[in-house]
XYZ file of C-alpha atoms in Angstrom:
689
model
C -33.718 -23.353 -26.899
C -31.957 -25.371 -24.522
C -30.481 -24.225 -21.019
C -26.894 -24.920 -22.361
C -27.389 -22.720 -25.213
C -28.908 -20.033 -23.419
C -26.186 -19.999 -20.938
C -23.522 -20.371 -23.702
C -25.110 -17.207 -25.260
C -25.273 -15.115 -22.040
C -21.504 -16.272 -21.295
C -20.481 -14.965 -24.762
C -22.317 -11.646 -24.377
C -20.581 -11.280 -21.121
C -17.441 -11.918 -22.630
C -17.153 -9.838 -25.689
C -18.840 -6.808 -23.817
C -16.164 -6.104 -21.305
C -15.598 -2.453 -21.970
C -16.141 0.757 -19.876
C -19.798 1.820 -19.180
C -21.539 3.994 -16.366
C -22.769 1.671 -13.545
C -24.230 2.082 -10.141
C -21.535 3.459 -7.922
C -22.253 1.309 -4.918
C -22.752 -1.971 -6.866
C -20.095 -2.305 -9.844
C -20.379 -4.433 -12.955
C -19.172 -7.880 -12.274
C -19.528 -11.132 -14.472
C -21.438 -14.003 -13.188
C -19.350 -17.301 -12.365
C -20.551 -18.826 -15.428
C -19.681 -15.821 -17.639
C -16.228 -15.401 -16.047
C -15.629 -19.332 -16.637
C -16.553 -19.116 -20.262
C -14.408 -16.263 -20.668
C -11.404 -17.995 -19.047
C -11.691 -20.896 -21.288
C -11.382 -18.417 -24.282
C -8.724 -16.611 -22.694
C -6.521 -19.720 -22.052
C -7.163 -20.725 -25.573
C -5.935 -17.390 -26.943
C -2.493 -17.575 -28.326
C -2.077 -21.360 -28.444
C -1.566 -23.753 -31.232
C -4.828 -24.819 -32.912
C -4.895 -28.367 -31.295
C -4.512 -26.785 -27.875
C -7.206 -24.328 -28.480
C -9.596 -27.219 -29.747
C -8.774 -29.146 -26.504
C -9.286 -26.233 -24.134
C -12.828 -25.248 -25.834
C -13.806 -28.837 -25.618
C -13.261 -28.829 -22.170
C -15.342 -25.770 -21.671
C -18.134 -27.112 -23.752
C -17.990 -30.371 -21.690
C -18.102 -28.673 -18.434
C -21.251 -26.565 -19.349
C -22.957 -29.570 -20.769
C -22.619 -31.358 -17.452
C -23.810 -28.181 -15.540
C -26.798 -28.093 -17.950
C -27.854 -31.871 -16.886
C -28.109 -31.144 -13.284
C -31.300 -29.701 -11.835
C -31.482 -25.759 -11.657
C -30.476 -24.765 -8.015
C -32.426 -22.225 -6.309
C -30.435 -19.988 -4.043
C -32.194 -18.191 -1.139
C -30.491 -14.986 -0.112
C -31.322 -12.456 2.505
C -29.421 -9.529 1.074
C -28.206 -7.988 -2.131
C -24.727 -8.545 -0.770
C -25.406 -12.332 -0.316
C -26.777 -12.455 -3.662
C -23.802 -10.650 -5.381
C -21.418 -13.096 -3.589
C -23.279 -16.197 -4.672
C -23.916 -14.640 -8.360
C -20.056 -14.133 -8.740
C -19.288 -17.637 -7.024
C -16.024 -18.837 -5.315
C -12.741 -18.566 -7.609
C -9.483 -20.262 -6.694
C -7.401 -17.336 -7.519
C -4.124 -19.199 -7.615
C -1.083 -18.059 -9.068
C -1.831 -19.616 -12.353
C -5.196 -19.244 -14.594
C -4.648 -22.807 -15.903
C -4.411 -24.232 -12.331
C -7.641 -22.178 -11.688
C -9.374 -24.184 -14.367
C -8.048 -27.299 -13.122
C -9.410 -27.034 -9.782
C -12.629 -25.852 -11.005
C -13.075 -28.953 -13.211
C -12.012 -31.469 -10.484
C -14.774 -30.165 -8.220
C -18.417 -30.844 -9.245
C -19.855 -28.602 -12.096
C -21.978 -25.587 -10.506
C -25.561 -26.085 -11.553
C -27.431 -23.214 -13.035
C -28.849 -20.966 -10.267
C -32.033 -18.962 -9.637
C -31.753 -16.507 -6.844
C -34.894 -15.767 -4.738
C -35.181 -13.745 -1.654
C -37.852 -13.606 1.278
C -37.756 -9.685 0.940
C -39.559 -8.111 -1.946
C -36.847 -5.141 -1.825
C -34.220 -7.405 -2.064
C -35.914 -9.415 -5.010
C -36.433 -6.384 -6.773
C -32.829 -5.377 -6.479
C -31.679 -8.690 -7.807
C -34.138 -8.839 -10.643
C -33.290 -5.301 -11.858
C -29.084 -5.951 -11.466
C -29.635 -9.220 -13.807
C -31.521 -7.406 -16.223
C -29.196 -4.268 -15.956
C -26.326 -6.331 -16.355
C -27.330 -8.293 -19.135
C -28.511 -5.361 -21.020
C -25.267 -3.514 -20.427
C -23.325 -6.604 -21.676
C -25.275 -6.612 -24.676
C -24.815 -3.028 -25.635
C -21.497 -2.625 -24.911
C -20.340 -3.182 -28.122
C -22.290 -0.252 -29.650
C -21.835 2.175 -26.866
C -18.032 1.738 -26.297
C -15.935 4.445 -28.184
C -12.727 3.923 -29.592
C -12.916 0.223 -29.181
C -10.924 -1.836 -31.949
C -12.798 -4.773 -31.261
C -15.762 -5.486 -33.500
C -18.317 -6.698 -30.813
C -20.990 -9.276 -31.890
C -24.296 -8.351 -31.227
C -26.879 -10.722 -29.552
C -28.439 -11.991 -32.763
C -25.144 -13.007 -34.189
C -24.143 -14.744 -30.601
C -27.365 -16.689 -30.727
C -26.613 -18.014 -34.225
C -23.233 -18.806 -33.098
C -24.457 -20.634 -30.081
C -27.208 -22.593 -32.276
C -24.155 -23.700 -34.453
C -22.856 -25.713 -31.637
C -25.640 -28.322 -32.012
C -23.808 -29.805 -35.007
C -20.376 -30.985 -35.540
C -19.768 -28.823 -38.757
C -21.237 -25.950 -36.858
C -19.069 -26.488 -33.651
C -15.980 -25.964 -35.982
C -17.323 -22.724 -37.260
C -18.652 -21.567 -33.842
C -15.414 -22.221 -32.293
C -13.360 -20.481 -34.963
C -15.609 -17.407 -34.719
C -15.239 -17.453 -31.091
C -11.440 -17.682 -31.138
C -11.256 -15.011 -33.460
C -12.760 -12.160 -31.334
C -11.310 -13.900 -28.084
C -7.662 -13.265 -29.703
C -8.732 -9.634 -30.514
C -10.239 -9.332 -27.246
C -7.114 -10.477 -25.243
C -4.764 -8.348 -27.463
C -6.879 -5.224 -26.836
C -6.703 -5.914 -23.074
C -2.984 -6.028 -23.272
C -2.551 -2.855 -25.085
C -4.837 -1.462 -22.233
C -2.497 -2.508 -19.667
C 0.513 -1.201 -21.539
C -1.380 2.193 -21.828
C -2.039 2.078 -17.966
C 1.546 1.238 -17.335
C 2.978 4.125 -19.476
C 0.354 6.574 -17.676
C 1.099 5.569 -14.424
C 4.877 5.711 -15.048
C 4.611 9.470 -16.425
C 1.507 10.921 -14.215
C 2.230 8.828 -11.070
C 5.753 10.080 -11.066
C 5.223 13.623 -12.038
C 5.826 14.966 -8.753
C 8.972 13.238 -8.169
C 11.980 15.600 -7.392
C 14.679 12.937 -7.923
C 14.945 12.868 -11.805
C 16.872 9.413 -11.658
C 14.355 7.796 -9.534
C 11.618 9.143 -11.937
C 14.036 7.830 -15.044
C 14.318 4.276 -13.576
C 10.771 3.904 -12.598
C 9.317 5.139 -15.901
C 11.629 2.791 -17.546
C 10.573 -0.136 -15.506
C 6.713 0.466 -15.478
C 6.863 1.366 -19.292
C 8.776 -1.937 -20.106
C 7.940 -4.660 -17.429
C 4.390 -5.551 -18.167
C 5.000 -5.902 -21.969
C 7.843 -8.377 -21.284
C 5.715 -10.699 -19.103
C 5.053 -14.308 -20.148
C 1.972 -15.200 -22.121
C 0.727 -16.933 -18.750
C 1.447 -13.969 -16.623
C -0.389 -11.700 -18.842
C -3.301 -14.147 -18.952
C -3.144 -14.279 -15.007
C -3.529 -10.295 -15.157
C -6.369 -10.214 -17.433
C -8.169 -13.007 -15.296
C -7.828 -11.139 -12.192
C -9.461 -8.084 -13.983
C -12.254 -10.341 -15.153
C -12.866 -11.214 -11.520
C -13.300 -7.700 -10.438
C -15.488 -4.640 -10.936
C -15.270 -4.262 -14.769
C -15.531 -0.335 -14.318
C -12.498 0.011 -12.273
C -10.503 3.217 -13.008
C -6.988 3.129 -14.280
C -5.479 3.247 -10.903
C -7.380 0.323 -9.715
C -6.404 -1.675 -12.835
C -2.755 -0.701 -12.170
C -3.190 -2.161 -8.681
C -4.467 -5.509 -10.217
C -1.357 -5.524 -12.384
C 0.888 -4.939 -9.603
C -0.478 -7.457 -7.151
C -0.342 -9.929 -10.067
C 3.545 -9.018 -10.789
C 6.663 -11.016 -9.896
C 8.294 -10.826 -6.207
C 11.223 -8.594 -7.369
C 9.160 -5.964 -8.798
C 6.781 -5.902 -5.872
C 9.701 -5.381 -3.462
C 10.961 -2.691 -5.456
C 7.621 -0.957 -5.628
C 7.308 -1.204 -1.875
C 10.447 0.720 -1.660
C 9.143 3.316 -3.891
C 6.298 3.873 -1.367
C 8.728 5.139 1.126
C 9.719 7.870 -1.224
C 8.414 11.226 -1.359
C 6.620 13.223 -4.349
C 4.652 10.564 -5.616
C 1.075 10.877 -6.863
C -0.976 9.968 -3.478
C -3.201 7.271 -5.229
C -0.014 5.862 -6.665
C 1.466 6.103 -3.101
C -1.462 4.470 -1.675
C -1.302 1.339 -4.082
C 2.438 0.575 -3.381
C 1.819 1.052 0.547
C -1.023 -1.382 0.169
C 1.198 -4.032 -1.450
C 2.652 -4.876 1.994
C -0.745 -5.865 3.223
C -2.343 -7.126 -0.174
C 0.104 -9.313 -1.463
C -1.702 -12.244 -3.468
C -2.220 -15.200 -0.948
C -2.250 -18.892 -1.468
C -5.872 -19.855 -1.548
C -6.820 -22.430 1.112
C -7.615 -25.104 -1.456
C -4.065 -25.112 -2.324
C -2.780 -24.933 1.176
C -4.940 -27.892 2.024
C -3.285 -30.161 -0.555
C 0.029 -29.341 0.810
C -1.293 -30.010 4.405
C -2.473 -33.419 3.200
C 0.816 -34.538 2.041
C 2.368 -33.184 5.487
C 0.197 -35.397 7.732
C 3.040 -37.858 7.776
C 5.534 -35.447 8.889
C 3.287 -33.668 11.658
C 0.474 -34.373 13.867
C -1.767 -31.219 13.257
C -4.773 -30.906 15.746
C -5.779 -27.574 14.144
C -4.605 -25.497 11.236
C -6.219 -21.935 10.777
C -7.608 -21.308 7.129
C -6.853 -17.332 7.087
C -3.236 -16.728 6.654
C -1.408 -15.034 9.594
C 0.824 -13.280 7.308
C 1.534 -13.229 3.565
C 4.709 -12.204 2.014
C 5.969 -11.930 -1.565
C 7.799 -15.332 -1.313
C 6.141 -17.200 1.547
C 2.997 -17.449 3.476
C 2.345 -18.370 7.211
C -0.467 -19.850 9.407
C -1.345 -20.492 12.864
C -1.724 -24.212 13.856
C -1.456 -26.696 16.741
C 0.637 -29.881 16.522
C 1.002 -32.765 18.933
C 4.771 -33.268 20.209
C 5.373 -36.077 22.626
C 1.804 -36.044 23.652
C 1.743 -32.265 24.380
C -0.103 -29.863 22.203
C 1.897 -26.881 20.985
C 1.137 -23.647 19.447
C 3.008 -23.079 16.306
C 3.527 -21.102 13.008
C 3.754 -22.796 9.777
C 5.622 -21.340 6.761
C 5.736 -22.531 3.215
C 7.147 -21.101 0.117
C 4.033 -20.333 -2.370
C 3.689 -22.535 -5.237
C 4.694 -21.248 -8.506
C 6.783 -18.406 -7.111
C 9.915 -19.813 -8.382
C 8.723 -19.212 -11.921
C 7.946 -15.687 -11.320
C 11.298 -15.150 -9.567
C 13.160 -16.376 -12.726
C 10.738 -14.523 -14.995
C 11.278 -11.244 -12.952
C 15.094 -11.859 -13.153
C 14.861 -12.042 -16.998
C 12.650 -8.898 -17.447
C 14.638 -6.956 -15.007
C 17.955 -7.919 -16.631
C 16.512 -6.671 -19.802
C 15.294 -3.414 -18.246
C 18.780 -2.965 -16.668
C 20.364 -3.343 -20.037
C 18.176 -0.382 -21.222
C 18.859 1.885 -18.287
C 22.864 1.104 -18.451
C 22.773 2.268 -22.008
C 20.992 5.586 -20.972
C 23.126 8.814 -21.168
C 21.210 10.594 -18.389
C 21.650 7.624 -15.928
C 25.084 6.992 -16.729
C 25.933 10.603 -15.920
C 24.101 10.545 -12.750
C 26.803 8.533 -10.960
C 24.658 5.842 -9.938
C 25.833 2.107 -9.835
C 25.016 0.108 -13.198
C 21.648 -1.625 -12.852
C 22.978 -5.003 -14.185
C 24.944 -6.113 -11.275
C 22.426 -4.777 -9.008
C 19.771 -6.773 -10.485
C 21.928 -9.834 -10.249
C 22.195 -9.242 -6.581
C 18.595 -8.791 -6.090
C 18.037 -11.772 -7.997
C 20.604 -13.901 -5.786
C 18.922 -12.410 -2.516
C 15.388 -13.502 -3.739
C 16.535 -16.810 -5.015
C 18.221 -17.515 -1.712
C 14.684 -17.234 -0.030
C 13.385 -20.069 -2.325
C 15.391 -22.710 -0.257
C 13.348 -23.449 2.945
C 15.946 -25.884 3.874
C 18.589 -22.886 4.106
C 16.137 -20.904 5.959
C 15.694 -23.786 8.600
C 19.468 -24.101 8.856
C 19.938 -20.391 9.394
C 17.264 -20.137 11.988
C 18.681 -23.299 13.702
C 22.397 -21.472 13.880
C 20.391 -18.222 14.705
C 19.198 -19.881 18.082
C 22.595 -20.977 18.823
C 24.153 -17.570 18.325
C 21.396 -15.169 19.517
C 19.474 -16.602 22.200
C 21.056 -14.987 25.260
C 20.575 -12.185 27.979
C 21.947 -8.827 27.713
C 22.011 -6.165 30.503
C 20.526 -2.760 28.937
C 20.689 0.702 30.916
C 18.945 3.844 29.437
C 18.385 7.157 31.140
C 16.276 6.395 34.355
C 15.525 2.838 33.155
C 17.437 -0.398 33.405
C 16.585 -3.958 32.404
C 17.548 -7.433 30.895
C 16.848 -7.931 27.208
C 16.182 -11.642 26.469
C 16.887 -12.218 22.882
C 15.062 -15.383 21.731
C 14.673 -17.392 18.224
C 11.545 -19.391 17.859
C 12.315 -23.607 18.306
C 11.728 -25.192 14.938
C 10.018 -28.547 15.045
C 11.649 -31.160 12.740
C 9.563 -33.146 10.362
C 9.062 -36.928 11.298
C 10.665 -37.498 7.554
C 13.618 -35.855 5.997
C 11.608 -33.746 3.376
C 8.792 -31.292 4.218
C 7.339 -28.228 2.381
C 6.631 -26.837 5.772
C 8.759 -24.995 8.148
C 7.100 -25.476 11.592
C 8.278 -23.365 14.625
C 7.194 -22.330 17.885
C 4.418 -19.565 18.287
C 5.762 -16.431 20.095
C 4.171 -13.549 21.314
C 4.735 -9.752 21.220
C 4.083 -6.443 19.236
C 6.015 -4.155 16.967
C 8.536 -2.048 18.932
C 7.093 1.135 18.217
C 3.495 -0.156 19.740
C 5.041 -1.698 22.695
C 7.306 1.184 23.752
C 4.328 3.585 23.368
C 2.765 2.039 26.341
C 5.994 2.395 28.420
C 6.763 6.217 27.050
C 6.063 7.874 30.413
C 8.001 5.228 32.581
C 11.051 4.979 30.242
C 11.019 7.497 27.452
C 14.347 6.140 26.079
C 13.594 2.619 26.107
C 12.779 2.223 22.356
C 16.234 3.521 21.680
C 17.772 1.275 24.451
C 16.265 -1.781 22.871
C 17.585 -1.184 19.276
C 21.094 -0.188 20.596
C 21.269 -3.591 22.489
C 19.993 -5.432 19.364
C 22.666 -3.495 17.260
C 25.268 -4.757 19.636
C 24.196 -8.121 19.752
C 24.122 -8.254 15.795
C 27.471 -6.611 15.480
C 29.291 -8.753 18.121
C 28.131 -11.945 16.188
C 28.707 -10.681 12.480
C 31.904 -8.992 12.837
C 33.623 -10.435 16.128
C 31.904 -13.799 16.394
C 30.999 -16.637 13.945
C 30.041 -14.202 11.274
C 26.444 -15.124 11.352
C 24.099 -12.374 10.500
C 20.379 -11.565 10.056
C 20.069 -9.278 7.014
C 16.490 -8.225 7.311
C 15.855 -7.131 10.950
C 13.344 -4.290 10.273
C 10.578 -3.845 12.760
C 8.320 -6.582 11.141
C 10.791 -9.031 11.872
C 11.183 -8.737 15.767
C 8.381 -8.716 18.086
C 8.752 -7.069 21.586
C 7.236 -8.151 24.861
C 7.877 -5.893 27.885
C 7.943 -7.229 31.480
C 8.853 -6.077 34.832
C 11.666 -8.749 35.285
C 12.878 -8.710 31.542
C 12.136 -7.733 28.004
C 11.627 -10.451 25.459
C 12.841 -9.785 21.843
C 11.744 -12.521 19.513
C 13.779 -12.570 16.292
C 11.796 -13.885 13.270
C 12.107 -14.546 9.486
C 15.709 -15.873 8.598
C 14.859 -16.178 5.016
C 17.410 -13.530 4.335
C 20.967 -13.849 6.057
C 24.175 -15.661 5.925
C 27.590 -16.240 7.542
C 30.724 -14.365 6.541
C 34.160 -15.899 6.413
C 36.763 -14.620 9.017
C 38.479 -13.110 5.774
C 35.336 -10.853 5.010
C 35.094 -10.042 8.750
C 38.649 -8.766 8.511
C 38.149 -6.822 5.422
C 35.090 -5.186 6.611
C 36.798 -4.195 9.858
C 39.638 -2.856 7.737
C 37.377 -0.806 5.528
C 35.551 0.705 8.434
C 38.893 1.729 10.017
C 40.262 3.040 6.872
C 37.011 5.105 6.486
C 37.536 6.531 10.078
C 41.136 7.716 9.244
C 40.231 8.713 5.661
C 43.195 6.726 4.280
C 42.613 6.374 0.634
C 45.344 3.323 0.344
C 43.403 1.414 2.968
C 40.134 2.091 1.546
C 41.167 1.030 -1.783
C 43.109 -2.251 -0.437
C 39.926 -3.138 1.704
C 37.532 -2.939 -1.323
C 39.753 -4.567 -3.560
C 40.168 -7.642 -1.240
C 36.514 -7.703 -0.780
C 35.624 -7.779 -4.485
C 35.275 -10.824 -6.672
C 38.581 -10.076 -8.530
C 37.971 -12.283 -11.627
C 34.863 -10.254 -12.310
C 36.151 -6.625 -11.904
C 36.287 -4.705 -15.036
C 39.081 -2.499 -13.780
C 42.490 -3.376 -12.767
C 43.773 -3.008 -9.008
C 46.069 -0.101 -9.701
C 43.471 1.885 -11.843
C 40.746 1.323 -8.915
C 43.192 2.705 -6.273
C 43.832 5.525 -8.380
C 40.124 6.156 -8.628
C 40.003 5.915 -4.819
C 42.942 8.380 -4.021
C 41.107 10.911 -6.551
C 37.790 10.413 -4.668
C 39.309 11.060 -1.212
C 41.325 14.141 -2.357
C 37.947 15.668 -2.568
C 37.489 15.515 1.276
C 35.298 13.982 3.775
C 32.488 16.597 4.236
C 29.178 14.545 4.953
C 28.164 11.459 6.378
C 28.028 9.727 2.765
C 31.722 10.266 2.596
C 32.271 7.801 5.121
C 29.356 5.598 4.630
C 30.265 2.087 3.724
C 26.900 1.921 1.482
C 27.785 4.938 -0.394
C 31.361 3.681 -1.014
C 29.949 0.252 -1.906
C 27.587 2.009 -4.732
C 30.500 4.090 -5.773
C 32.777 0.774 -6.078
C 30.454 -1.053 -8.107
C 29.902 1.845 -10.414
C 33.694 1.978 -11.059
C 34.281 -1.579 -11.980
C 34.309 -3.757 -8.937
C 32.033 -6.818 -8.597
C 31.149 -7.417 -5.029
C 30.042 -10.526 -3.688
C 26.685 -11.476 -2.663
C 27.817 -11.996 1.043
C 29.023 -8.224 1.159
C 25.990 -6.788 -0.502
C 23.714 -9.139 1.939
C 25.448 -7.829 4.929
C 25.534 -4.328 3.839
C 21.791 -4.510 3.480
C 21.744 -5.701 7.043
C 23.832 -2.843 8.184
C 21.393 -0.159 6.302
C 18.436 -1.779 7.964
C 20.201 -1.304 11.419
C 20.974 2.291 10.874
C 17.567 3.236 9.795
C 16.311 1.344 13.077
C 18.656 3.682 15.109
C 17.550 6.628 13.549
C 13.697 5.965 13.869
C 14.286 5.086 17.399
C 15.598 8.519 18.229
C 19.047 7.016 19.413
C 21.979 9.384 19.992
C 24.251 6.647 19.015
C 25.274 5.647 15.209
C 26.144 2.304 14.055
C 29.944 3.065 13.972
C 30.165 4.189 17.643
C 28.317 1.061 18.725
C 30.532 -1.338 16.663
C 33.514 0.593 18.256
C 32.322 -0.073 21.771
C 31.877 -3.646 20.648
C 35.168 -3.642 19.427
C 36.746 -2.494 22.639
C 35.348 -5.695 24.379
C 37.569 -7.637 21.807
C 40.795 -5.855 21.849
C 42.616 -9.091 21.205
C 40.856 -9.997 18.196
C 41.150 -6.513 16.794
C 44.798 -6.344 17.262
C 45.373 -9.707 15.707
C 43.116 -9.314 12.918
C 44.418 -5.899 11.761
C 47.900 -5.328 13.073
C 48.921 -8.885 13.540
C 48.016 -9.505 9.834
C 49.943 -6.029 8.814
C 46.630 -4.571 7.611
C 47.126 -1.555 10.233
C 50.024 -0.193 11.958
C 49.562 0.041 15.806
C 49.538 3.869 15.237
C 46.749 3.676 12.490
C 44.455 1.419 14.814
C 44.731 3.923 17.655
C 44.110 6.694 15.304
C 40.914 4.868 14.001
C 39.659 4.233 17.436
C 40.058 7.653 18.717
C 38.598 9.373 15.690
C 35.439 7.005 16.109
C 35.039 7.526 19.643
C 35.842 11.297 19.827
C 35.244 13.139 16.345
C 31.682 14.173 16.018
C 29.703 12.328 13.091
C 29.797 14.254 10.075
C 26.512 15.996 8.799
C 23.935 14.058 6.794
C 23.957 15.168 3.003
C 20.646 16.814 2.031
C 19.375 15.080 -1.258
C 16.253 13.008 -2.492
C 16.447 9.369 -1.382
C 17.617 7.359 -4.010
C 15.971 3.688 -4.527
C 18.005 1.852 -6.843
C 20.607 0.325 -4.638
C 20.519 -3.636 -3.666
C 20.322 -2.403 -0.027
C 17.477 -0.039 -0.586
C 15.347 -2.309 -2.517
C 15.160 -4.826 0.224
C 14.726 -2.451 3.364
């Protein structure tokens, strides 16, 4: 039998044998490169039209024919680990299984391999593993329990491979192959549906918040079943590239890593909630560091096209950071004859398709929740509008040109020095936005910016704890002051994602440098929006129902509201009559959720800046500051008395007495106590904290 036929048989055995088995704990059961490649061709053909299936299988046969014509390659390895790496081979691991195949086909076919080691011990391990792996794959069909796939035994596989030698036999062999590959694919999809439902019920079993549990059970039970065929194939392909004996939680992790950006962001938030199964909690937390990266061969293609825009002298293969939407690398460029250290950011290829897919799926899931009686009784905002706002926020990140524009504006508004004084320590805080290097041509997929240095605030402040114990709180308070000054009393520009990962701090004796990063999320509100936010905050300070209702109504998209102005203001008065007992009763975020749940359609800019406010509140809380956001904003307002008076009193929004009352209330009255309740995850602001 020819080498091609032997390989084809072995590949088929590997493909049809992917079921659970007991294997050595320290090794794992992996497909060889050839087995995975044959499997992927069959996987890609599954579910397509007959003509497309024929084309894909012919591509696979042609690839293996070319490989069989090459001399057999002997690979010398020093360790079993080296063998396993070479045995499995390098896989593109792009965002598309179809693109994976295209990349592999463009490269030269990989010759058949024989693995040798000078170490007798290692050689024995290799020989035993290959024999063990082949035997396990051959016997999987008979050993598997409960499998609905009629596995082919080796003898039948050999006959199928022999059929490939004639034209008529090829047609029959392909038909046989596709029949069982379709069954295999459908069985894998059922397995992933089972895992999603299992994780949704068992992983959230300890969650005290019944609404959080309801939302997550619905999402995890519905999401994966609604993915496109291409996205489902990507998950199965990733599974086939790993240990075939992985447990349910490991399979779930593969599923999540291959999901869309909106779901990944949502699950990152879930990781911050209490009461989750420890294994599930770890998976969600790892998402922040284990988001699927763009492989370097894809990055290299983008880089080649950018040589006309930038003079790169160095480009680091390993990403400096990987997000759900974008990826960054360190690099060096020549600018006016000088070498500059830079960071290169680009939007992930194919991510726009996943954004649109997630928007569709989450909208369908939202419709299910919005008709759920228990969810409706909870008093939480309807999911439909929230999903729309989430999608708008994520979609905004797709435009790198907008990000560049925001960062350029941020440099003009945020680059400044501010004096800071805390208990026993004072210094100057220098806020800095990295410089952007423009491309030589007008269009570029790269955003190239100055490399800046520093650490997260918690790590940097820890080294100065003995010298200045209140330093961390002082820096956050100063940051909030600068943010509020610009957002509410300046140009209206705001950064809506200022968590600790988006600014780096570097302490020095003469000054403290704070580098502000990642302007993918932010914007600029209008003077009218500034005035209505100031009115809302003032109204909440004096507990005035008429002013609260007026401010929220003016902020809303009136044409999209499902309630009339008089009806809404009546609802506000009824809510205010219940009293202001906790911090939630005067919280802009809580009133925003309440207003959306009672018929208001709030604009994207208001949701987005609200998100920024929520993150700043958390920064203050985590820093140990005794200040809250409202008290800091009041101090900023005192520096702009003319603007406050002209905005609120001059335009007849507040009377002079009401303005004084609001100021006194904020500065003198102690904050209301926080409400004790489980943290809810289903607000737009929470989703992107």
